[in-house]
Amino acid sequence: MENLIGLLVVAPLLGAAVLLCGGRRLDRGGPWIGTLFAAASLAIAAVLFAGLLGRDADDRTLDATAFSWVPVGGFRADVGFHLDQLSMTFVLLITGVGTLIHLYSVGYMAHDERRRRFFGYLNLFLAAMLLLVVADNYLLLYVGWEGVGLASYLLIGFWQHKPSAATAAKKAFIVNRVGDMGLSIAIMLMFTTFGTFAFGPVLERATEAGEGKLTAVGLMLLLAACGKSAQVPLQSWLGDAMEGPTPVSALIHAATMVTAGVYLITRSGAIFNAAPDAQTAVVTVGAVTLLFGAIVGCAKDDIKKALAGSTMSQIGYMILAAGLGPIGYVFAIMHLVTHGFFKAGLFLGAGSVMHGMNDEVDMRRYGGLRKYMPVTFVTFGLGYLAIIGFPGLSGFFSKDKIIEAAFAKGGTEGWILGGAALLGAAITAYYMTRVMLLTFFGEKRWQPDERGELPHPHESPRTMTIPMIVLAVGSVFAGGLFSINDVFLKWLEPVTGHAEGHSPVSALTVTAATMVVLVIGVAIAWAQYGRRPVPVTAPRGSLLTRAARRDLLQDDFNHVVLVRGGEHLTRSLVYVDHSLVDGVVNGTAASVGGLSGRMRKLQNGYARSYAVSMFGGAAVLIAATLLMRAV
């Protein structure tokens, strides 16, 4: 069984090598080749999952070492794999959703001339993401972490003929490098503290290190998570990343890459449990981001960017839960899995709508599509109901648990976090209802495209609708299945641990409050977009609306503080270099040169000059001697 872990990574990696190196002769069959390699990884994952289920709950761990990577003196780093309940959950999500998105892409990218390369990049991304979650040490995790960054750069900028796509890819790459610096510093601190990178020794001995050192490690891990998971203050890349093909948005920005930060924090739980200040920073980032992303999602007319704001907000819920420690780890991962179903389904539904509307993304130019795209409407609608927490669907079970855990934090902090989570639920209901109404209901607001042709909406081919149906089924049933006899909690508890908090409000009260804010959010959206005509051109709106359309001025802030601040800092350093450093160097050189020029006049080659100098020197010596005797 242990030998199969490496094959999880090798299968899509081999697929990437075949597709990227195979040449144009694979252009026609390339999409299916990539899909088969992804499906092979899913099949291996299923075998490994069955093997873990056959073991006792406390013995569901598989370890394997492929080879010694860097053995140098006392330093040793292995390519080793570790599969337990936590990593197995991610493996199933990555391979399952990844394979469905590969299948969807067969239809979506059917007319793209570079589709073989696209599937090669998808396979490369799967391999990197799988390596990230099955690595048994932080250094190997870092390799997968950087591989995910590379693959996301290639996929976001796949249509690099569009300047906006090329810019978005560079932006995502650069912002993520900031977060990656945090992970690299954390790994260095781990090695200097524990002498190893391996999960086992580091996490087992975490309490032996000083709280200050652990806080530093925890904050650097949080910085890394903020980059990959698009959390404040490194969230600015996610909205622009929607320039990539829609399957990229579904795979990277819904189910896999943006969840890497949640995995990192949960896997490093022992470090955060021993560093309360770092844990507080985590919950703060999560609470701020879940509101930040929700507000941004309310004002976007681009359907994919509205969903991108939603992703930012939902990941914020997960980060908040992970920051609660043993109270919330399980629920963070539970919401991560259910979110993988309904958000991937929503993104694929958005792609289906774009497919039928000549690639139009402005929801104000949709309307009435439920009659023309019934499968897309139903599957998207089920994803909508799941994300807003409609009773009985996946989001209802996972998000409610996070809200309950937030209140269970206790004290003033618990009320603040619980209130933020409830407010986020209300805003989620509002902006997702807005998306549904603008897209599928109301009058037709279709506009001619760049060629002057009106769109003729139609249902997508089966290669696209089948993955959407499967994801919709997961959106409906996953949360309920996980909650039966607390099966998901019991599955993860041996790895993450679990503790019951002391909530000042009952679970029934939290559920009732969540339903109330859900109804309020839906009602406000219906009043604004369901009962009134929707203008094709967005009105100016309030100051908050205008700010939300500009992502709450996050790019403006980055430009003023970081870009211009960096320019001023650079100019200051150049001035200091020219005035001080170069002044000292050049002044010293000028002084030596001037002194040399003057001294050179004393050696002119004329004997009479030397005789006069000798006579003058002798006269000075004689005068000095006589003066000393007289005194």
XYZ file of C-alpha atoms in Angstrom:
631
model
C 0.000 0.000 0.000
C 2.775 2.454 0.927
C 4.279 2.195 -2.550
C 1.064 3.514 -4.075
C 1.438 6.920 -2.389
C 4.219 7.962 -4.733
C 2.134 6.862 -7.729
C -0.486 9.436 -6.745
C 2.021 12.123 -7.717
C 3.750 10.229 -10.522
C 0.563 9.604 -12.559
C -0.332 13.266 -13.286
C 3.348 14.198 -13.444
C 3.843 11.610 -16.162
C 0.764 12.948 -17.921
C 2.244 16.447 -17.865
C 5.530 15.165 -19.293
C 3.784 13.278 -22.094
C 1.553 16.192 -23.071
C 4.173 18.931 -22.833
C 6.918 16.960 -24.574
C 4.857 14.846 -26.979
C 4.513 17.473 -29.696
C 1.647 18.348 -32.022
C 0.864 14.741 -32.878
C -0.928 14.586 -29.504
C -3.049 17.680 -30.123
C -6.220 15.761 -30.934
C -6.052 13.150 -28.179
C -4.224 15.305 -25.617
C -7.317 16.316 -23.617
C -8.354 12.687 -23.135
C -4.794 11.648 -22.276
C -4.657 14.297 -19.551
C -8.064 13.243 -18.247
C -7.040 9.571 -18.110
C -3.916 10.353 -16.095
C -6.016 12.398 -13.655
C -8.508 9.529 -13.428
C -5.639 7.093 -12.786
C -4.576 9.188 -9.803
C -8.180 9.149 -8.570
C -8.280 5.347 -8.866
C -5.073 5.039 -6.818
C -6.568 7.396 -4.236
C -9.657 5.199 -3.992
C -7.508 2.115 -3.355
C -5.531 3.910 -0.643
C -8.734 5.190 0.966
C -10.158 1.680 1.082
C -6.919 0.497 2.669
C -7.103 3.156 5.395
C -10.733 2.309 6.122
C -9.677 -1.292 6.713
C -7.458 -0.224 9.615
C -8.285 0.822 13.165
C -8.981 4.527 13.676
C -5.660 5.056 15.504
C -3.633 3.186 12.902
C -4.672 4.912 9.687
C -1.238 6.139 8.714
C 1.001 5.150 5.820
C 4.615 6.287 5.455
C 7.009 5.711 2.586
C 10.430 7.060 1.623
C 11.255 7.229 -2.069
C 14.917 8.244 -1.723
C 17.302 10.395 0.277
C 17.114 13.812 -1.305
C 19.837 15.924 0.341
C 22.127 13.996 2.735
C 24.915 16.417 3.732
C 26.645 15.896 7.069
C 24.110 16.420 9.836
C 21.581 17.740 7.337
C 19.232 15.214 5.789
C 16.120 15.726 3.686
C 14.196 12.805 2.212
C 11.557 12.552 -0.463
C 9.149 10.895 1.916
C 5.374 10.567 1.927
C 2.902 10.586 4.781
C -0.738 9.613 4.304
C -3.190 9.946 7.152
C -6.834 10.961 7.480
C -6.096 14.646 6.853
C -3.957 14.189 3.752
C -6.284 11.447 2.472
C -9.200 13.890 2.618
C -7.276 16.360 0.482
C -6.112 13.664 -1.920
C -9.699 12.550 -2.580
C -10.833 16.148 -3.071
C -7.952 17.039 -5.389
C -8.168 13.936 -7.553
C -11.976 13.748 -7.553
C -12.742 17.361 -8.371
C -9.624 17.549 -10.525
C -10.756 14.651 -12.720
C -14.238 16.165 -13.121
C -12.713 19.489 -14.164
C -10.456 17.701 -16.660
C -13.558 16.106 -18.169
C -15.371 19.463 -18.233
C -12.361 21.043 -19.951
C -12.580 18.529 -22.810
C -15.737 20.316 -23.935
C -14.867 23.808 -22.743
C -11.471 23.946 -24.482
C -12.523 21.917 -27.542
C -11.822 24.743 -29.991
C -8.632 26.051 -28.401
C -5.577 25.367 -30.565
C -3.315 24.988 -27.511
C -5.569 22.643 -25.549
C -2.895 19.916 -25.338
C -0.630 22.318 -23.478
C -3.547 23.369 -21.265
C -4.132 19.783 -20.150
C -0.407 19.364 -19.577
C -0.511 22.325 -17.204
C -3.589 20.894 -15.458
C -1.760 17.597 -14.896
C 1.288 19.477 -13.624
C -0.882 21.356 -11.175
C -2.454 18.139 -9.864
C 0.974 16.577 -9.349
C 2.253 19.614 -7.416
C -0.861 19.844 -5.264
C -0.746 16.155 -4.426
C 2.934 16.399 -3.505
C 2.073 19.293 -1.200
C -0.474 17.285 0.801
C 1.326 13.919 0.962
C 4.818 15.218 1.796
C 6.068 14.073 5.204
C 8.223 17.136 5.829
C 7.999 20.895 5.385
C 10.850 21.113 2.889
C 9.198 18.683 0.459
C 5.874 20.429 1.096
C 7.645 23.608 -0.009
C 8.546 21.960 -3.325
C 4.875 21.173 -3.946
C 3.952 24.646 -2.713
C 6.214 26.261 -5.321
C 5.075 23.811 -7.988
C 1.499 24.893 -7.391
C 2.605 28.513 -7.751
C 4.320 27.771 -11.070
C 1.364 25.817 -12.472
C -1.112 28.496 -11.398
C 1.016 31.129 -13.135
C 0.964 29.098 -16.349
C -2.787 28.454 -16.156
C -3.902 31.952 -15.162
C -1.856 33.400 -18.012
C -2.725 30.635 -20.473
C -4.371 33.116 -22.830
C -1.298 35.337 -22.719
C -2.302 37.031 -25.963
C -4.632 39.041 -23.713
C -2.606 41.676 -21.824
C -5.029 41.386 -18.889
C -4.319 37.639 -18.565
C -0.551 38.111 -18.733
C -0.748 40.857 -16.099
C -2.994 38.753 -13.849
C -0.549 35.831 -14.002
C 2.379 38.050 -13.045
C 0.379 39.621 -10.242
C -0.582 36.230 -8.799
C 3.015 35.031 -9.064
C 4.511 38.095 -7.355
C 1.964 38.318 -4.529
C 2.399 34.620 -3.810
C 6.158 35.052 -3.643
C 5.611 37.368 -0.672
C 3.723 34.622 1.113
C 6.286 32.035 0.076
C 8.994 34.035 1.837
C 7.015 33.450 5.022
C 7.045 29.691 4.489
C 10.773 29.626 3.728
C 11.570 31.641 6.866
C 9.322 29.356 8.939
C 11.169 26.295 7.632
C 14.539 27.853 8.497
C 13.326 28.631 12.014
C 12.088 25.055 12.396
C 15.473 23.637 11.402
C 17.416 25.918 13.745
C 15.021 25.056 16.573
C 14.386 21.342 16.082
C 17.181 20.273 13.715
C 14.690 18.712 11.291
C 11.908 19.509 8.829
C 9.863 16.322 9.365
C 6.294 16.766 10.546
C 6.552 14.132 13.279
C 9.527 15.489 15.289
C 8.610 19.145 14.737
C 5.006 18.816 15.848
C 5.743 16.389 18.698
C 8.420 18.691 20.150
C 6.602 21.963 19.502
C 5.909 22.554 23.192
C 9.652 22.279 23.945
C 10.409 25.485 22.041
C 9.870 28.910 23.542
C 6.562 30.643 22.913
C 8.327 33.538 21.194
C 9.994 31.235 18.666
C 6.732 29.370 18.025
C 4.867 32.656 17.577
C 7.406 33.705 14.948
C 7.031 30.363 13.147
C 3.229 30.578 13.362
C 3.124 34.114 11.955
C 5.373 33.131 9.052
C 3.148 30.125 8.314
C 0.140 32.445 8.410
C 1.830 34.789 5.934
C 2.331 31.817 3.606
C -1.318 30.812 4.016
C -2.463 34.374 3.259
C -0.623 34.262 -0.063
C -1.916 30.909 -1.301
C -5.419 31.267 0.147
C -5.917 34.927 -0.886
C -6.439 36.236 2.626
C -5.933 39.796 3.839
C -3.430 41.395 3.212
C -2.337 39.208 0.253
C -5.751 38.816 -1.356
C -5.384 41.201 -4.297
C -4.436 38.565 -6.888
C -7.557 36.396 -6.724
C -10.026 38.612 -8.581
C -7.623 39.278 -11.456
C -6.862 35.560 -11.700
C -10.329 35.111 -13.220
C -8.689 36.070 -16.535
C -7.680 32.429 -16.893
C -10.000 29.842 -18.496
C -13.001 29.020 -16.308
C -11.855 25.440 -15.528
C -8.758 27.024 -13.982
C -10.973 29.113 -11.713
C -12.887 26.000 -10.687
C -9.800 23.899 -9.990
C -7.349 26.376 -8.522
C -9.589 29.016 -7.000
C -12.351 26.843 -5.579
C -11.209 23.381 -4.592
C -7.432 23.089 -4.398
C -4.801 25.851 -4.464
C -6.666 28.362 -2.300
C -7.235 25.647 0.300
C -3.498 24.967 0.666
C -3.248 27.608 3.385
C -5.997 25.911 5.389
C -4.116 22.615 5.073
C -0.847 24.234 6.202
C -2.393 25.762 9.328
C -4.324 22.608 10.231
C -1.313 20.353 9.647
C 0.761 22.682 11.862
C -1.902 22.735 14.563
C 0.505 21.783 17.355
C 2.559 24.900 16.651
C -0.458 27.210 16.730
C -1.907 25.512 19.821
C 1.296 26.406 21.668
C 1.403 29.976 20.312
C -1.797 31.826 21.364
C -0.725 35.106 19.770
C -0.245 33.449 16.381
C -3.618 31.736 16.789
C -5.263 35.077 17.483
C -3.689 36.460 14.315
C -5.182 33.562 12.348
C -8.752 34.099 13.558
C -8.407 37.843 12.995
C -7.292 37.341 9.401
C -10.128 34.876 8.807
C -12.823 37.131 10.271
C -11.630 40.205 8.371
C -11.320 38.323 5.080
C -14.713 36.623 5.243
C -16.337 40.061 5.468
C -13.939 41.673 2.999
C -14.585 39.070 0.299
C -18.337 39.074 0.875
C -18.564 42.859 0.482
C -16.502 42.732 -2.706
C -18.738 39.992 -4.104
C -21.826 42.178 -3.623
C -20.688 44.802 -6.139
C -19.189 42.748 -8.969
C -21.091 42.468 -12.242
C -18.551 40.020 -13.704
C -19.958 36.606 -12.745
C -16.539 35.040 -12.195
C -15.279 37.937 -10.099
C -18.406 37.795 -7.955
C -17.617 34.131 -7.325
C -13.965 35.039 -6.668
C -15.069 37.391 -3.880
C -17.206 34.549 -2.574
C -14.220 32.201 -2.581
C -12.170 34.712 -0.617
C -14.975 34.970 1.929
C -15.538 31.209 2.275
C -11.820 30.546 2.713
C -11.991 33.216 5.414
C -14.524 31.025 7.237
C -12.101 28.111 7.033
C -9.141 30.170 8.276
C -11.260 31.491 11.136
C -12.219 27.943 12.117
C -8.610 26.751 11.875
C -7.569 29.633 14.125
C -9.962 28.422 16.809
C -7.671 25.439 17.387
C -9.082 22.021 18.331
C -12.562 23.560 18.536
C -12.542 24.334 14.832
C -9.975 22.242 12.922
C -12.441 19.545 11.890
C -15.079 22.054 10.825
C -12.548 24.036 8.796
C -11.748 20.914 6.774
C -15.405 19.899 6.558
C -16.329 23.276 5.072
C -13.310 23.033 2.797
C -14.612 19.772 1.322
C -18.227 20.895 0.943
C -17.008 24.191 -0.525
C -14.963 22.196 -3.030
C -18.187 20.676 -4.329
C -20.479 23.675 -4.499
C -17.942 26.335 -5.457
C -16.366 24.200 -8.202
C -19.913 23.545 -9.431
C -20.698 27.266 -9.386
C -17.581 28.110 -11.367
C -18.317 25.388 -13.907
C -21.868 26.694 -14.125
C -20.502 30.178 -14.771
C -18.346 28.724 -17.527
C -21.380 27.007 -19.016
C -23.262 30.313 -19.037
C -20.312 32.024 -20.718
C -20.148 29.182 -23.231
C -23.752 29.835 -24.192
C -23.451 33.640 -24.145
C -20.466 34.142 -26.477
C -18.049 34.474 -23.512
C -19.968 37.400 -22.020
C -19.186 37.756 -18.290
C -21.314 40.782 -17.360
C -24.353 39.519 -15.464
C -26.251 42.695 -16.344
C -26.276 41.364 -19.907
C -27.785 38.007 -18.963
C -31.311 37.456 -17.680
C -33.905 34.749 -18.292
C -31.344 31.999 -18.977
C -33.155 29.343 -16.931
C -35.382 28.588 -19.927
C -32.496 28.087 -22.325
C -29.999 26.290 -20.058
C -32.071 24.074 -17.735
C -29.253 21.746 -16.598
C -26.953 24.665 -15.876
C -29.774 26.441 -14.035
C -30.572 23.468 -11.790
C -26.970 22.559 -10.992
C -25.978 26.188 -10.421
C -29.100 26.673 -8.316
C -28.226 23.737 -6.077
C -24.741 25.147 -5.606
C -26.330 28.491 -4.736
C -28.577 26.915 -2.122
C -25.627 25.018 -0.670
C -23.377 28.054 -0.308
C -25.999 30.224 1.369
C -26.652 27.458 3.903
C -30.126 26.344 2.860
C -31.340 23.707 5.366
C -30.355 20.166 4.443
C -27.691 21.069 1.876
C -23.926 20.842 2.389
C -23.217 24.432 3.370
C -25.900 24.320 6.040
C -24.019 21.644 7.973
C -20.449 22.899 7.546
C -20.927 26.681 7.841
C -23.267 26.387 10.831
C -20.634 24.356 12.635
C -18.066 27.113 12.089
C -20.476 29.758 13.414
C -21.171 27.592 16.470
C -17.416 27.079 17.018
C -16.844 30.849 16.749
C -19.352 31.515 19.534
C -17.826 28.645 21.529
C -14.556 30.576 21.680
C -16.178 32.274 24.647
C -15.951 35.748 26.086
C -15.954 38.960 24.094
C -13.821 37.366 21.398
C -16.433 34.657 20.863
C -19.236 37.199 20.449
C -17.172 39.240 17.981
C -16.154 36.225 15.894
C -19.636 34.709 15.989
C -21.192 38.023 15.025
C -18.757 38.417 12.102
C -19.568 34.897 10.913
C -23.318 35.580 11.110
C -22.953 38.869 9.246
C -20.917 37.063 6.593
C -23.751 34.526 6.207
C -26.245 37.344 5.598
C -24.039 39.015 2.997
C -23.412 35.644 1.326
C -27.166 35.105 0.950
C -27.463 38.589 -0.552
C -24.725 38.467 -3.177
C -25.399 34.892 -4.262
C -29.123 35.643 -4.659
C -28.086 38.653 -6.706
C -26.005 36.382 -8.972
C -28.931 33.984 -9.439
C -31.435 36.731 -10.218
C -29.194 38.626 -12.621
C -28.242 35.454 -14.495
C -31.284 33.213 -14.651
C -34.333 35.357 -13.896
C -35.925 38.543 -15.149
C -36.103 39.859 -18.695
C -33.525 39.150 -21.360
C -30.838 41.820 -21.419
C -28.651 40.264 -24.073
C -26.382 42.598 -25.992
C -24.484 42.145 -29.296
C -20.905 40.935 -28.928
C -17.823 42.501 -30.513
C -18.862 41.117 -33.901
C -22.331 42.606 -33.589
C -23.990 39.214 -33.083
C -26.611 38.550 -30.430
C -25.874 35.484 -28.291
C -27.974 32.354 -28.751
C -27.834 30.674 -25.329
C -27.908 26.891 -25.390
C -27.120 24.040 -23.057
C -23.515 22.895 -22.884
C -22.345 19.477 -24.165
C -22.400 16.424 -21.922
C -18.682 16.556 -21.217
C -19.480 19.822 -19.405
C -22.868 19.044 -17.876
C -21.949 15.629 -16.388
C -19.252 17.095 -14.070
C -21.688 19.839 -13.113
C -24.331 17.244 -12.177
C -21.864 15.209 -10.102
C -20.700 18.310 -8.230
C -24.327 19.338 -7.660
C -25.009 15.948 -6.063
C -22.056 16.548 -3.736
C -23.365 20.032 -2.989
C -26.640 18.527 -1.846
C -25.590 15.436 0.090
C -21.946 15.754 1.252
C -22.587 17.832 4.373
C -25.449 15.636 5.530
C -23.467 12.431 5.012
C -20.518 13.878 6.949
C -22.795 14.762 9.859
C -24.411 11.336 10.285
C -23.110 10.063 13.644
C -20.354 12.711 13.380
C -18.583 10.455 10.900
C -16.350 13.216 9.522
C -15.375 14.388 12.998
C -14.478 10.836 14.028
C -12.495 10.399 10.798
C -10.264 13.452 11.363
C -10.106 13.600 15.158
C -7.094 11.242 15.515
C -5.030 13.712 13.449
C -6.462 17.143 14.239
C -7.854 16.528 17.697
C -11.144 17.996 18.806
C -12.414 19.911 21.808
C -15.892 21.078 22.713
C -16.100 24.785 23.463
C -18.387 26.461 25.956
C -20.769 28.418 23.789
C -22.951 31.084 25.428
C -25.708 30.220 22.928
C -27.172 26.868 22.012
C -26.742 25.195 18.634
C -30.469 25.616 18.005
C -30.202 29.351 18.622
C -27.266 29.640 16.218
C -29.214 27.740 13.544
C -32.259 29.944 14.036
C -30.136 33.106 13.836
C -28.450 31.827 10.686
C -31.808 31.167 9.048
C -33.032 34.641 9.976
C -30.023 36.413 8.456
C -30.260 34.131 5.394
C -33.871 35.178 4.796
C -32.965 38.840 5.299
C -30.134 38.623 2.767
C -32.308 36.872 0.171
C -35.184 39.319 0.730
C -32.996 42.400 0.232
C -31.523 40.952 -2.963
C -35.022 40.084 -4.252
C -36.262 43.582 -3.501
C -33.373 45.128 -5.427
C -33.028 42.738 -8.373
C -36.127 40.542 -8.492
C -38.885 43.141 -8.340
C -37.249 45.915 -10.331
C -35.880 46.152 -13.867
C -32.130 45.700 -13.969
C -30.290 48.396 -15.964
C -27.741 47.079 -18.446
C -25.312 49.755 -17.286
C -24.579 49.731 -13.571
C -25.652 52.896 -11.727
C -23.018 54.960 -9.952
C -24.005 53.616 -6.544
C -22.940 54.622 -3.044
C -19.398 55.313 -1.924
C -19.165 51.778 -0.456
C -20.468 50.252 -3.698
C -17.904 52.143 -5.770
C -15.158 51.079 -3.380
C -16.321 47.444 -3.508
C -16.247 47.516 -7.306
C -12.594 48.446 -6.953
C -12.009 45.590 -4.494
C -12.280 47.943 -1.508
C -9.306 49.867 -2.870
C -6.878 47.040 -2.202
C -4.921 47.714 -5.398
C -4.925 51.447 -4.669
C -3.559 50.738 -1.211
C -0.869 48.432 -2.588
C 0.084 51.013 -5.214
C 0.345 53.896 -2.754
C 1.976 52.023 0.111
C 4.063 49.388 -1.636
C 4.710 50.586 -5.188
C 5.102 54.297 -4.518
C 6.563 53.603 -1.104
C 9.096 51.328 -2.756
C 9.907 53.988 -5.328
C 10.508 56.612 -2.626
C 12.602 54.171 -0.621
C 14.660 53.352 -3.704
C 15.196 57.028 -4.501
C 16.242 57.667 -0.903
C 18.718 54.809 -1.017
C 20.085 56.075 -4.340
C 20.504 59.572 -2.845
C 22.292 58.154 0.211
C 24.453 56.036 -2.065
C 25.418 58.968 -4.267
C 25.758 61.549 -1.508
C 27.201 59.593 1.375
C 28.736 56.341 0.139
C 30.005 57.683 -3.179
C 30.897 60.979 -1.475
C 33.195 59.216 0.989
C 34.771 57.020 -1.680
C 35.171 59.795 -4.236
C 36.324 62.292 -1.572
C 39.000 59.908 -0.357
C 40.182 59.325 -3.901
C 40.221 63.092 -4.612
C 42.170 63.781 -1.424
C 44.800 61.162 -2.227
C 44.980 62.442 -5.805
C 45.378 66.065 -4.697
C 48.031 65.197 -2.140
C 49.883 63.104 -4.706
C 49.759 65.974 -7.204
C 51.276 68.353 -4.698
C 53.942 65.932 -3.530
C 54.846 65.147 -7.116
C 56.112 68.726 -7.485
C 58.818 67.959 -4.939
C 60.364 65.361 -7.237
C 60.956 67.242 -10.467
C 64.352 65.752 -11.424
C 66.400 68.982 -11.006
C 69.537 68.644 -8.794
C 69.398 72.305 -7.765
C 65.890 71.820 -6.416
C 67.008 68.805 -4.371
C 70.054 70.811 -3.103
C 67.803 73.694 -2.010
C 65.466 71.184 -0.275
C 68.419 69.571 1.525
C 69.776 72.991 2.506
C 66.372 74.104 3.780
C 65.917 70.875 5.728
C 69.362 71.159 7.291
C 68.650 74.792 8.227
C 65.410 73.782 9.934
C 67.141 71.010 11.891
C 69.967 73.349 13.009
C 67.466 76.006 14.087
C 65.423 73.486 15.998
C 68.513 72.143 17.780
C 69.694 75.608 18.804
C 66.205 76.479 20.037
C 66.006 73.373 22.185
C 69.442 74.136 23.789
C 68.444 77.694 24.493
C 65.344 76.544 26.292
